PDB file of C-alpha atoms in Angstrom:
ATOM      1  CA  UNK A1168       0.000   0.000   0.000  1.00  0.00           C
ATOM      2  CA  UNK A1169       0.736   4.020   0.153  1.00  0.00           C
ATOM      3  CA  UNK A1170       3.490   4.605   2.499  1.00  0.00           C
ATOM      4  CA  UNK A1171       6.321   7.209   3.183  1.00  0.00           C
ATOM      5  CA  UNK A1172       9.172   6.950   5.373  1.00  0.00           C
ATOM      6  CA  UNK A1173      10.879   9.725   6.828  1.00  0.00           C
ATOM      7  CA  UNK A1174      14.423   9.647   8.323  1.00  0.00           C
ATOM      8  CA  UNK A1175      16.235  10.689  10.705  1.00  0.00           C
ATOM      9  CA  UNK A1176      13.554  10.413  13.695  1.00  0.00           C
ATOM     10  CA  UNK A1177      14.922  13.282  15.311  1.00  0.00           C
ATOM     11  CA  UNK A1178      17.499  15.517  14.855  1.00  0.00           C
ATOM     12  CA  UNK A1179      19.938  17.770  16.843  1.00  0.00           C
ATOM     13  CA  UNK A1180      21.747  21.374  15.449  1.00  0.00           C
ATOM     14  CA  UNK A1181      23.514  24.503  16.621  1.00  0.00           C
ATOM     15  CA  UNK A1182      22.047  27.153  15.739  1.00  0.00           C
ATOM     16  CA  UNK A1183      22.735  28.855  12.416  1.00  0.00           C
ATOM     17  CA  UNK A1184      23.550  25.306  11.153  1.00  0.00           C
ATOM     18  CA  UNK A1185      21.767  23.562   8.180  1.00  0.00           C
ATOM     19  CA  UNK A1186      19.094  20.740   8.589  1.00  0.00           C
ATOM     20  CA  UNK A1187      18.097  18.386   6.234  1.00  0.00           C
ATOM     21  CA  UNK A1188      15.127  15.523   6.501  1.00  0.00           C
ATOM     22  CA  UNK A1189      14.757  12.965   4.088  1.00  0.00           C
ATOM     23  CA  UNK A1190      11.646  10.743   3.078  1.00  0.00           C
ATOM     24  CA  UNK A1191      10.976   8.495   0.888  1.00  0.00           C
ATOM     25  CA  UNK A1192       7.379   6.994  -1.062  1.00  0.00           C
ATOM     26  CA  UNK A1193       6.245   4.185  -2.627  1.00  0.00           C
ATOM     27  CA  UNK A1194       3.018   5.300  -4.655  1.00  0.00           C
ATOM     28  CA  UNK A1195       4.451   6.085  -7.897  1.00  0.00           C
ATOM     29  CA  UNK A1196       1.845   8.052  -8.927  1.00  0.00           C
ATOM     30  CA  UNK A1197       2.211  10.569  -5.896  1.00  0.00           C
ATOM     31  CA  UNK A1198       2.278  13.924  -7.605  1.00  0.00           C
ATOM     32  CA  UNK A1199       1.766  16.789  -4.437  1.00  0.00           C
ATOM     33  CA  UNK A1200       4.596  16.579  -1.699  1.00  0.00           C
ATOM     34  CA  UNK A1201       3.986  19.470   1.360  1.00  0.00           C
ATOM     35  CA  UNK A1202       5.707  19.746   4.878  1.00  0.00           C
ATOM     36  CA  UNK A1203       4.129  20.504   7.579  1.00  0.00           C
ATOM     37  CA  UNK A1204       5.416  22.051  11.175  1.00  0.00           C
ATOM     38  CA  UNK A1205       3.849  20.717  14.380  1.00  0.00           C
ATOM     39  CA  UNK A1206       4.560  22.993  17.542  1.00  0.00           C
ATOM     40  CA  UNK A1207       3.223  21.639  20.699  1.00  0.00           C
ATOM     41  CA  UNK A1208      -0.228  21.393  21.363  1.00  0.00           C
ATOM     42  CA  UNK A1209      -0.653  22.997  17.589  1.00  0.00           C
ATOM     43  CA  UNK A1210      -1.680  21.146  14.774  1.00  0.00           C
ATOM     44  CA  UNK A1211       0.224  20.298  11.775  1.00  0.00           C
ATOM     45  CA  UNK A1212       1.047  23.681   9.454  1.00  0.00           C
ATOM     46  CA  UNK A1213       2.093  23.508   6.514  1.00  0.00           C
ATOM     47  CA  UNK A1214       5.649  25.582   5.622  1.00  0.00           C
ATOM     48  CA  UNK A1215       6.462  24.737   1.707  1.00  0.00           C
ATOM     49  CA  UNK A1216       5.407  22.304  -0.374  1.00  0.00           C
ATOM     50  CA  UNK A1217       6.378  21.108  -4.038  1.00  0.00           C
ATOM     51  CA  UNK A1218       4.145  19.364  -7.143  1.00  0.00           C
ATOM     52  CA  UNK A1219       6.160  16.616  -9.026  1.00  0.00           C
ATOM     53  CA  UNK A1220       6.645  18.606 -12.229  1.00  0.00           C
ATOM     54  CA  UNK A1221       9.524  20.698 -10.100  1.00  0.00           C
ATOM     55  CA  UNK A1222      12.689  19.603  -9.068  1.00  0.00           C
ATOM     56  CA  UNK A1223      13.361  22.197  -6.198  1.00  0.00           C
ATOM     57  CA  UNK A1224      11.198  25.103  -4.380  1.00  0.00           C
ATOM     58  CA  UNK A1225      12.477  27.654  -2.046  1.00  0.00           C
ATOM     59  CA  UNK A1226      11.385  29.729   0.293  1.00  0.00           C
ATOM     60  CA  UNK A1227      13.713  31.929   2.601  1.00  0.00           C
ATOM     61  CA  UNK A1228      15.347  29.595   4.206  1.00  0.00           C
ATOM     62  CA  UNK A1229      13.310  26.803   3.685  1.00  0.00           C
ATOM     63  CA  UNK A1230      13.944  24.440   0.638  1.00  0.00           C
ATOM     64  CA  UNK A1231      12.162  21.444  -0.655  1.00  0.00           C
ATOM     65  CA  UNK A1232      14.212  18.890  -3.769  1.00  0.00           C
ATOM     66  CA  UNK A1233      11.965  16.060  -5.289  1.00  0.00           C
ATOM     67  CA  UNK A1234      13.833  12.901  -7.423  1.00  0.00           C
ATOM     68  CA  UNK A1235      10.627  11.221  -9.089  1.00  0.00           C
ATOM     69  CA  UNK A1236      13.508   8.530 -10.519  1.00  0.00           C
ATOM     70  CA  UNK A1237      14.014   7.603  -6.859  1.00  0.00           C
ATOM     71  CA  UNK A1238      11.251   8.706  -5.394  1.00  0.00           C
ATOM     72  CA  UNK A1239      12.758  10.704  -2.247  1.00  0.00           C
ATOM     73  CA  UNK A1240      12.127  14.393  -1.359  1.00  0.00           C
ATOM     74  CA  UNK A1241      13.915  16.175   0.851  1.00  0.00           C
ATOM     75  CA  UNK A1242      13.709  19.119   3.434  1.00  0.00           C
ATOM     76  CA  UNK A1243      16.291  21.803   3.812  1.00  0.00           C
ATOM     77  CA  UNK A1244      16.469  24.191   6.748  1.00  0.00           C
ATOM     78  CA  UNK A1245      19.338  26.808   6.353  1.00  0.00           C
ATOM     79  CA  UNK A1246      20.682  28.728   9.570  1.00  0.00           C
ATOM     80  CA  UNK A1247      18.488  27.020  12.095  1.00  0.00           C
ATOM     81  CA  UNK A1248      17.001  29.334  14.749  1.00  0.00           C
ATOM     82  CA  UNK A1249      15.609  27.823  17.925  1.00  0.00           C
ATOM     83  CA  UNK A1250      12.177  28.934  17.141  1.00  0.00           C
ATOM     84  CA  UNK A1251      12.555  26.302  13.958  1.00  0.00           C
ATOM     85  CA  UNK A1252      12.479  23.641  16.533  1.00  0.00           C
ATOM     86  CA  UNK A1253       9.325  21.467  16.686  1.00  0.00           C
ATOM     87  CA  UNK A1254       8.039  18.342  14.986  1.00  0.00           C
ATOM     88  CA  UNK A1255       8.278  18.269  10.674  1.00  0.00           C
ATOM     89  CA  UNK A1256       6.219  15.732   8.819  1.00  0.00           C
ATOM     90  CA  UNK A1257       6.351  15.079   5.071  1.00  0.00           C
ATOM     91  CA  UNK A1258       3.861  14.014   3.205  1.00  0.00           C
ATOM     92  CA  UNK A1259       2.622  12.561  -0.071  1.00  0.00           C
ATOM     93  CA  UNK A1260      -0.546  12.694  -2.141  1.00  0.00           C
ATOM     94  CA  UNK A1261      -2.325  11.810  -5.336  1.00  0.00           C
ATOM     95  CA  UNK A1262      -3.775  14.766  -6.308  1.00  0.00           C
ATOM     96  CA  UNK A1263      -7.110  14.356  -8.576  1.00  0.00           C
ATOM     97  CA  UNK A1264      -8.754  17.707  -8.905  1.00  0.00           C
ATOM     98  CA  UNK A1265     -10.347  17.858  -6.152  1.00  0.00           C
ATOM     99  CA  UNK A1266     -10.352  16.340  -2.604  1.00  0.00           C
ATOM    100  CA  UNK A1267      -6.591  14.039  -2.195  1.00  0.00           C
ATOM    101  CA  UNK A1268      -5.869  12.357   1.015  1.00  0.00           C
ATOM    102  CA  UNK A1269      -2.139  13.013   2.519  1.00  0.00           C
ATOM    103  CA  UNK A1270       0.034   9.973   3.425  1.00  0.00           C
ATOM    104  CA  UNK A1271       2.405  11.075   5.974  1.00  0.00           C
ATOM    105  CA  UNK A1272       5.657  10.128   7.186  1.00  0.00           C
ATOM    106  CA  UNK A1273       6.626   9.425  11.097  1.00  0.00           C
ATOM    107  CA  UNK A1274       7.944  12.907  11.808  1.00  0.00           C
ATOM    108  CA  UNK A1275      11.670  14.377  12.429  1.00  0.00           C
ATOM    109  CA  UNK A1276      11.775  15.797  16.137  1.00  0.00           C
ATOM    110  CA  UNK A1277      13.959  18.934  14.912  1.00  0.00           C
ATOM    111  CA  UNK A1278      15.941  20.701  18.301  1.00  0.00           C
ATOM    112  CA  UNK A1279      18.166  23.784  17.495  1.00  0.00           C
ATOM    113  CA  UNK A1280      20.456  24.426  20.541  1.00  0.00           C
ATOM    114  CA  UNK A1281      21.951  28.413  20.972  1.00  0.00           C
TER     115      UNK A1281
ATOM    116  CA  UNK B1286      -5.914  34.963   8.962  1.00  0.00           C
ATOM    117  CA  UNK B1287      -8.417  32.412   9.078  1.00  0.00           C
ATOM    118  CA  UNK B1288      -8.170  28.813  10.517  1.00  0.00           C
ATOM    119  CA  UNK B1289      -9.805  25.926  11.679  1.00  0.00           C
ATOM    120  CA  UNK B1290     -10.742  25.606  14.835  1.00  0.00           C
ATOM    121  CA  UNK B1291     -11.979  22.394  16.544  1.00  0.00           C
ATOM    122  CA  UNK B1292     -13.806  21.202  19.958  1.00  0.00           C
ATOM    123  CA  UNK B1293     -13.074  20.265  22.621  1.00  0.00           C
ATOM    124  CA  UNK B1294      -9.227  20.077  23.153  1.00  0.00           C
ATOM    125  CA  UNK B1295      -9.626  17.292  25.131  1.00  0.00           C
ATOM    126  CA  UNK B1296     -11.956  14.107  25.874  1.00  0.00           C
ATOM    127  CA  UNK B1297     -12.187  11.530  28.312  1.00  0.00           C
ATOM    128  CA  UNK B1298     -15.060   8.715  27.867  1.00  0.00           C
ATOM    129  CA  UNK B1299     -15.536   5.270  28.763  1.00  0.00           C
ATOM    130  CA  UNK B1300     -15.355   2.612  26.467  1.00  0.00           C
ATOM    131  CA  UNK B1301     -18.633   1.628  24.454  1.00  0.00           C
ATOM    132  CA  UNK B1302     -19.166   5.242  24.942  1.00  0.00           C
ATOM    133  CA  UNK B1303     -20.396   7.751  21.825  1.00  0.00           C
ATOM    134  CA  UNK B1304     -18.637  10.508  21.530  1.00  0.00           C
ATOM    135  CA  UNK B1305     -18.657  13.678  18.601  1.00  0.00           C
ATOM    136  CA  UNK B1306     -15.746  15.786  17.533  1.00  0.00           C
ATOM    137  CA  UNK B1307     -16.312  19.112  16.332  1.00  0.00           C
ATOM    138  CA  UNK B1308     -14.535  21.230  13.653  1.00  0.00           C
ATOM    139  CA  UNK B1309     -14.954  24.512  12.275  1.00  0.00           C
ATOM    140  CA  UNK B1310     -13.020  24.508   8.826  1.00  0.00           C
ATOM    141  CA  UNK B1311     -12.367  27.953   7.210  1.00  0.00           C
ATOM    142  CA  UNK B1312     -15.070  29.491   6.172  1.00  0.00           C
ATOM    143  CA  UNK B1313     -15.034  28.947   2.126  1.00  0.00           C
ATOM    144  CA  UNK B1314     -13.298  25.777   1.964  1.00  0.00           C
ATOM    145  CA  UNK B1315     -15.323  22.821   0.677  1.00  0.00           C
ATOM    146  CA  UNK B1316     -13.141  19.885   1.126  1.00  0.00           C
ATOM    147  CA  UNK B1317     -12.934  18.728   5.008  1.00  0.00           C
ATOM    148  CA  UNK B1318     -10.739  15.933   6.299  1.00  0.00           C
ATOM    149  CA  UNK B1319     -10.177  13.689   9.296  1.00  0.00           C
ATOM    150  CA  UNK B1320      -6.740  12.357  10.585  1.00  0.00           C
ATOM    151  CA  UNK B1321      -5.823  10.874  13.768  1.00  0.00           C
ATOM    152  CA  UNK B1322      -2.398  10.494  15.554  1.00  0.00           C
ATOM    153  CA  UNK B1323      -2.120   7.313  17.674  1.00  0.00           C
ATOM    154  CA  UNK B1324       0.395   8.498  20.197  1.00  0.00           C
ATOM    155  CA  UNK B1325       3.822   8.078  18.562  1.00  0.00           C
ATOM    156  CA  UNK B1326       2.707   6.944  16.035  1.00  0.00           C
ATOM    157  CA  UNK B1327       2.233   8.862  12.282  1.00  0.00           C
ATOM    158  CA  UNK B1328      -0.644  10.894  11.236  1.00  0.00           C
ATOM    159  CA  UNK B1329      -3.338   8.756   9.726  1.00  0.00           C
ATOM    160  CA  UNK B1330      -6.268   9.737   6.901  1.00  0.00           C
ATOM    161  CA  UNK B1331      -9.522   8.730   8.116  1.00  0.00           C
ATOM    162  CA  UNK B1332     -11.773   9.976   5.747  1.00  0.00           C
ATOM    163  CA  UNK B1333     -12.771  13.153   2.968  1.00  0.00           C
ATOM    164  CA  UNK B1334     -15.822  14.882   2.693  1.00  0.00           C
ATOM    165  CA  UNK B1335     -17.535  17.258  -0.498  1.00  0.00           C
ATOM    166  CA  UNK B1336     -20.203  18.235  -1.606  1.00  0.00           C
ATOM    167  CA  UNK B1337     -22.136  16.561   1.316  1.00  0.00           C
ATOM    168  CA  UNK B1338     -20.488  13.169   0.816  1.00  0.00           C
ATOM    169  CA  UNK B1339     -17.828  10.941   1.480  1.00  0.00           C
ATOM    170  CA  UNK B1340     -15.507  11.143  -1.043  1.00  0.00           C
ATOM    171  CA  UNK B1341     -12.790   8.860   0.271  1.00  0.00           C
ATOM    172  CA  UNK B1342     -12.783   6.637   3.486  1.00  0.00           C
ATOM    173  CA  UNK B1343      -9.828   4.525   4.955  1.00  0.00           C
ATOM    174  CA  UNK B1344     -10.220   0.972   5.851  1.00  0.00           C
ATOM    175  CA  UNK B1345      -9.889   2.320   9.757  1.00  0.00           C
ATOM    176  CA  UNK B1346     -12.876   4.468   8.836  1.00  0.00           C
ATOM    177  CA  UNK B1347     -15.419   1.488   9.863  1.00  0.00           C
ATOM    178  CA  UNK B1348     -19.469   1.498  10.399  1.00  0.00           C
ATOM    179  CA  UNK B1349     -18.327   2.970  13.692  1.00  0.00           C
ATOM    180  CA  UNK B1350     -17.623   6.270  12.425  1.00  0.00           C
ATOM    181  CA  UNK B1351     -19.397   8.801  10.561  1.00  0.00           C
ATOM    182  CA  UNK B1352     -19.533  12.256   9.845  1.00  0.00           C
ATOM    183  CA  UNK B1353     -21.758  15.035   9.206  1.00  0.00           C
ATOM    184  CA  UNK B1354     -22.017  19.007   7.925  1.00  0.00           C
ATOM    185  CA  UNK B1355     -24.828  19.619   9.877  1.00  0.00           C
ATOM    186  CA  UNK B1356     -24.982  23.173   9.084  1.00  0.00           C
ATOM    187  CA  UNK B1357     -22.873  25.418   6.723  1.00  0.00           C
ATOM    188  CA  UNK B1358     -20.096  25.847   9.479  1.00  0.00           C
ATOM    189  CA  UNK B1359     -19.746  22.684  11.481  1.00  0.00           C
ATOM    190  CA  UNK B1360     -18.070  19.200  10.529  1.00  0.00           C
ATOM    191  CA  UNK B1361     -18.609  16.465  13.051  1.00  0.00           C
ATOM    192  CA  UNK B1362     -17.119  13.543  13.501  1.00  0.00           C
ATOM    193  CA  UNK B1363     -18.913  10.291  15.713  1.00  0.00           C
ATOM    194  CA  UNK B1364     -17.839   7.264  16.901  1.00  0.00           C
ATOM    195  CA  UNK B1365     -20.346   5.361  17.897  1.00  0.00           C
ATOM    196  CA  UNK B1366     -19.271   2.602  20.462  1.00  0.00           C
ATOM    197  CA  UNK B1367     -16.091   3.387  21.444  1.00  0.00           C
ATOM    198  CA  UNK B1368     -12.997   1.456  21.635  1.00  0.00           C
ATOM    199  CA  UNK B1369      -9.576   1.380  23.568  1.00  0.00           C
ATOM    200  CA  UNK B1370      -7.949   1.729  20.499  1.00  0.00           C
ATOM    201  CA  UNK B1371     -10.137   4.709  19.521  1.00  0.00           C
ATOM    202  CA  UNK B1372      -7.588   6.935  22.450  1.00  0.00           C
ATOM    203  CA  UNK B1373      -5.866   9.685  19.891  1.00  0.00           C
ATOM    204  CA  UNK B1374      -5.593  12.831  18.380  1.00  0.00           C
ATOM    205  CA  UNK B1375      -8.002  13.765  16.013  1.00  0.00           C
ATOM    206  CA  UNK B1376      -6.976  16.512  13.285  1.00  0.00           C
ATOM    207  CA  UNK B1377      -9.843  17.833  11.196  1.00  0.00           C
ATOM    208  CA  UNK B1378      -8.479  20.247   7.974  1.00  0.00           C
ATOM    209  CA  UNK B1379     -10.179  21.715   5.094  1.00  0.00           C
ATOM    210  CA  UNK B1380      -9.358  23.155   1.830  1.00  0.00           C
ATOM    211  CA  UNK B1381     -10.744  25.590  -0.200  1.00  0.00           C
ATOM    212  CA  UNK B1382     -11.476  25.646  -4.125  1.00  0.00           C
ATOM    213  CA  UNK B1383      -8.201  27.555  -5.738  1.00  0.00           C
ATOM    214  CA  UNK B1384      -5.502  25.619  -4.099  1.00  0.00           C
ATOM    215  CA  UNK B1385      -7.513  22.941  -3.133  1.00  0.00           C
ATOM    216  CA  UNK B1386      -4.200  20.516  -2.340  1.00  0.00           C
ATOM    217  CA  UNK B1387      -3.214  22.752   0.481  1.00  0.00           C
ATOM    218  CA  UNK B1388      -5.088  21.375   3.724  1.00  0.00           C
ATOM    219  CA  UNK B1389      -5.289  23.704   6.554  1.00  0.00           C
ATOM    220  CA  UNK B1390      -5.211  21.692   9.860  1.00  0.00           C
ATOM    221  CA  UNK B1391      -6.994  22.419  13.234  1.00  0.00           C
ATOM    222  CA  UNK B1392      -5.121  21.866  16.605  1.00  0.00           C
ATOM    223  CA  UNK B1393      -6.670  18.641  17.349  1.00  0.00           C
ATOM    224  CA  UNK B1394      -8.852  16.838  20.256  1.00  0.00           C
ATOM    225  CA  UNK B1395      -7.136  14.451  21.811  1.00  0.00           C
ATOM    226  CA  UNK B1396      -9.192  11.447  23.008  1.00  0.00           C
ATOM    227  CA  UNK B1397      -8.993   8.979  25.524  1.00  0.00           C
ATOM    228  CA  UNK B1398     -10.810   6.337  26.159  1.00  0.00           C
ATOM    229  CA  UNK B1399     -10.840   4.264  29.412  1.00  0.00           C
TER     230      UNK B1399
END
């Protein structure tokens, strides 16, 4: 069935360093790829997001890079600030024009030490 | 900015119990959504609703759940007889018409059942 891993489970900086989170899916046919944010006791938000027909989206310092061929997608988080740690989730989806349902992965447990 | 907003934050009930989770999704969306977290463990699809109707349902989504618009705001979710296994977080999201592949999450009720 539909499934996406996501790797590393949790995840340790310095500030002003670079994070990255990886995931992986398995429905071919997956065509809408977001991340979402997850502060506690706050749901999910979604920070940047990607379709398959682009390779690479950016925003500030937030970057998303898609392989279709392999099938992984990856988050980038450029000079970490403290307030960037929380709980990140990837997801996949088959869009159809209308409703999709989002497969998500396990969730990276992001902390950014001063 | 708008957002979804969802009722209560918390529940406790005792098994075999019904209980209803309530969602307000933005206010022009027409796609609304159901996940639940299992503590620890990913974010799960439960089920899709348009146009009055369930669009999409997961095989979790059993006879023991339904939902419901019952008015041009609310989106309720039921379980009828609940089970141990029923204890989560329960995200409701919507979308809206334009961009309908970004899903706008509320902060969740988290339920327990005894």
């Amino acid at each position: 069935g539909e499934n996406v891993e996501q790797h590393p489970s949790t995840l340790s900086v310095q500030e002003g360093d670079s994070a990255v989170i990886k995931c992986t899916y398995s429905d071919s046919a997956s065509n809408y790829f977001p991340w979402y944010k997850q502060e506690l006791g706050k749901g999910p938000q979604l920070i940047i997001d990607i379709r398959s027909n682009v390779g690479e989206k950016k925003d500030q310092r937030i970057a998303v890079t898609l392989n279709k061929t392999a099938k992984h997608f990856s988050l980038h988080i450029t000079e970490t600030q403290p307030e960037d740690s929380a709980v990140y989730f990837c997801a996949a989806s088959r869009l159809s024009g209308g409703y999709n349902k989002l497969i998500f992965g396990a969730g990276t447990r992001l902390a950014v030490h001063p | 900015e708008p957002e979804v907003t969802q009722t209560p934050s918390h529940q406790v009930t005792q098994m075999g119990q019904e209980v209803i989770l309530r969602c307000v999704p933005i206010s022009n969306h027409l796609y609304f959504y159901w996940y639940r977290q299992i503590l620890g463990q990913k974010v799960e699809f439960l089920v899709s609703f348009y146009n009055n109707e369930i669009s999409e349902k997961s095989e979790i989504f059993d006879d023991q759940f339904s939902v419901e618009r019952p008015d041009g705001s609310n989106f309720t979710l039921k379980i009828r007889s609940t089970k141990l296994e029923d204890s989560a977080m329960y995200f409701c999201a919507s979308s809206g018409v334009i961009k309908y592949e970004t899903q706008y999450f509320g902060p969740g009720t988290r339920l327990l059942v005894l």
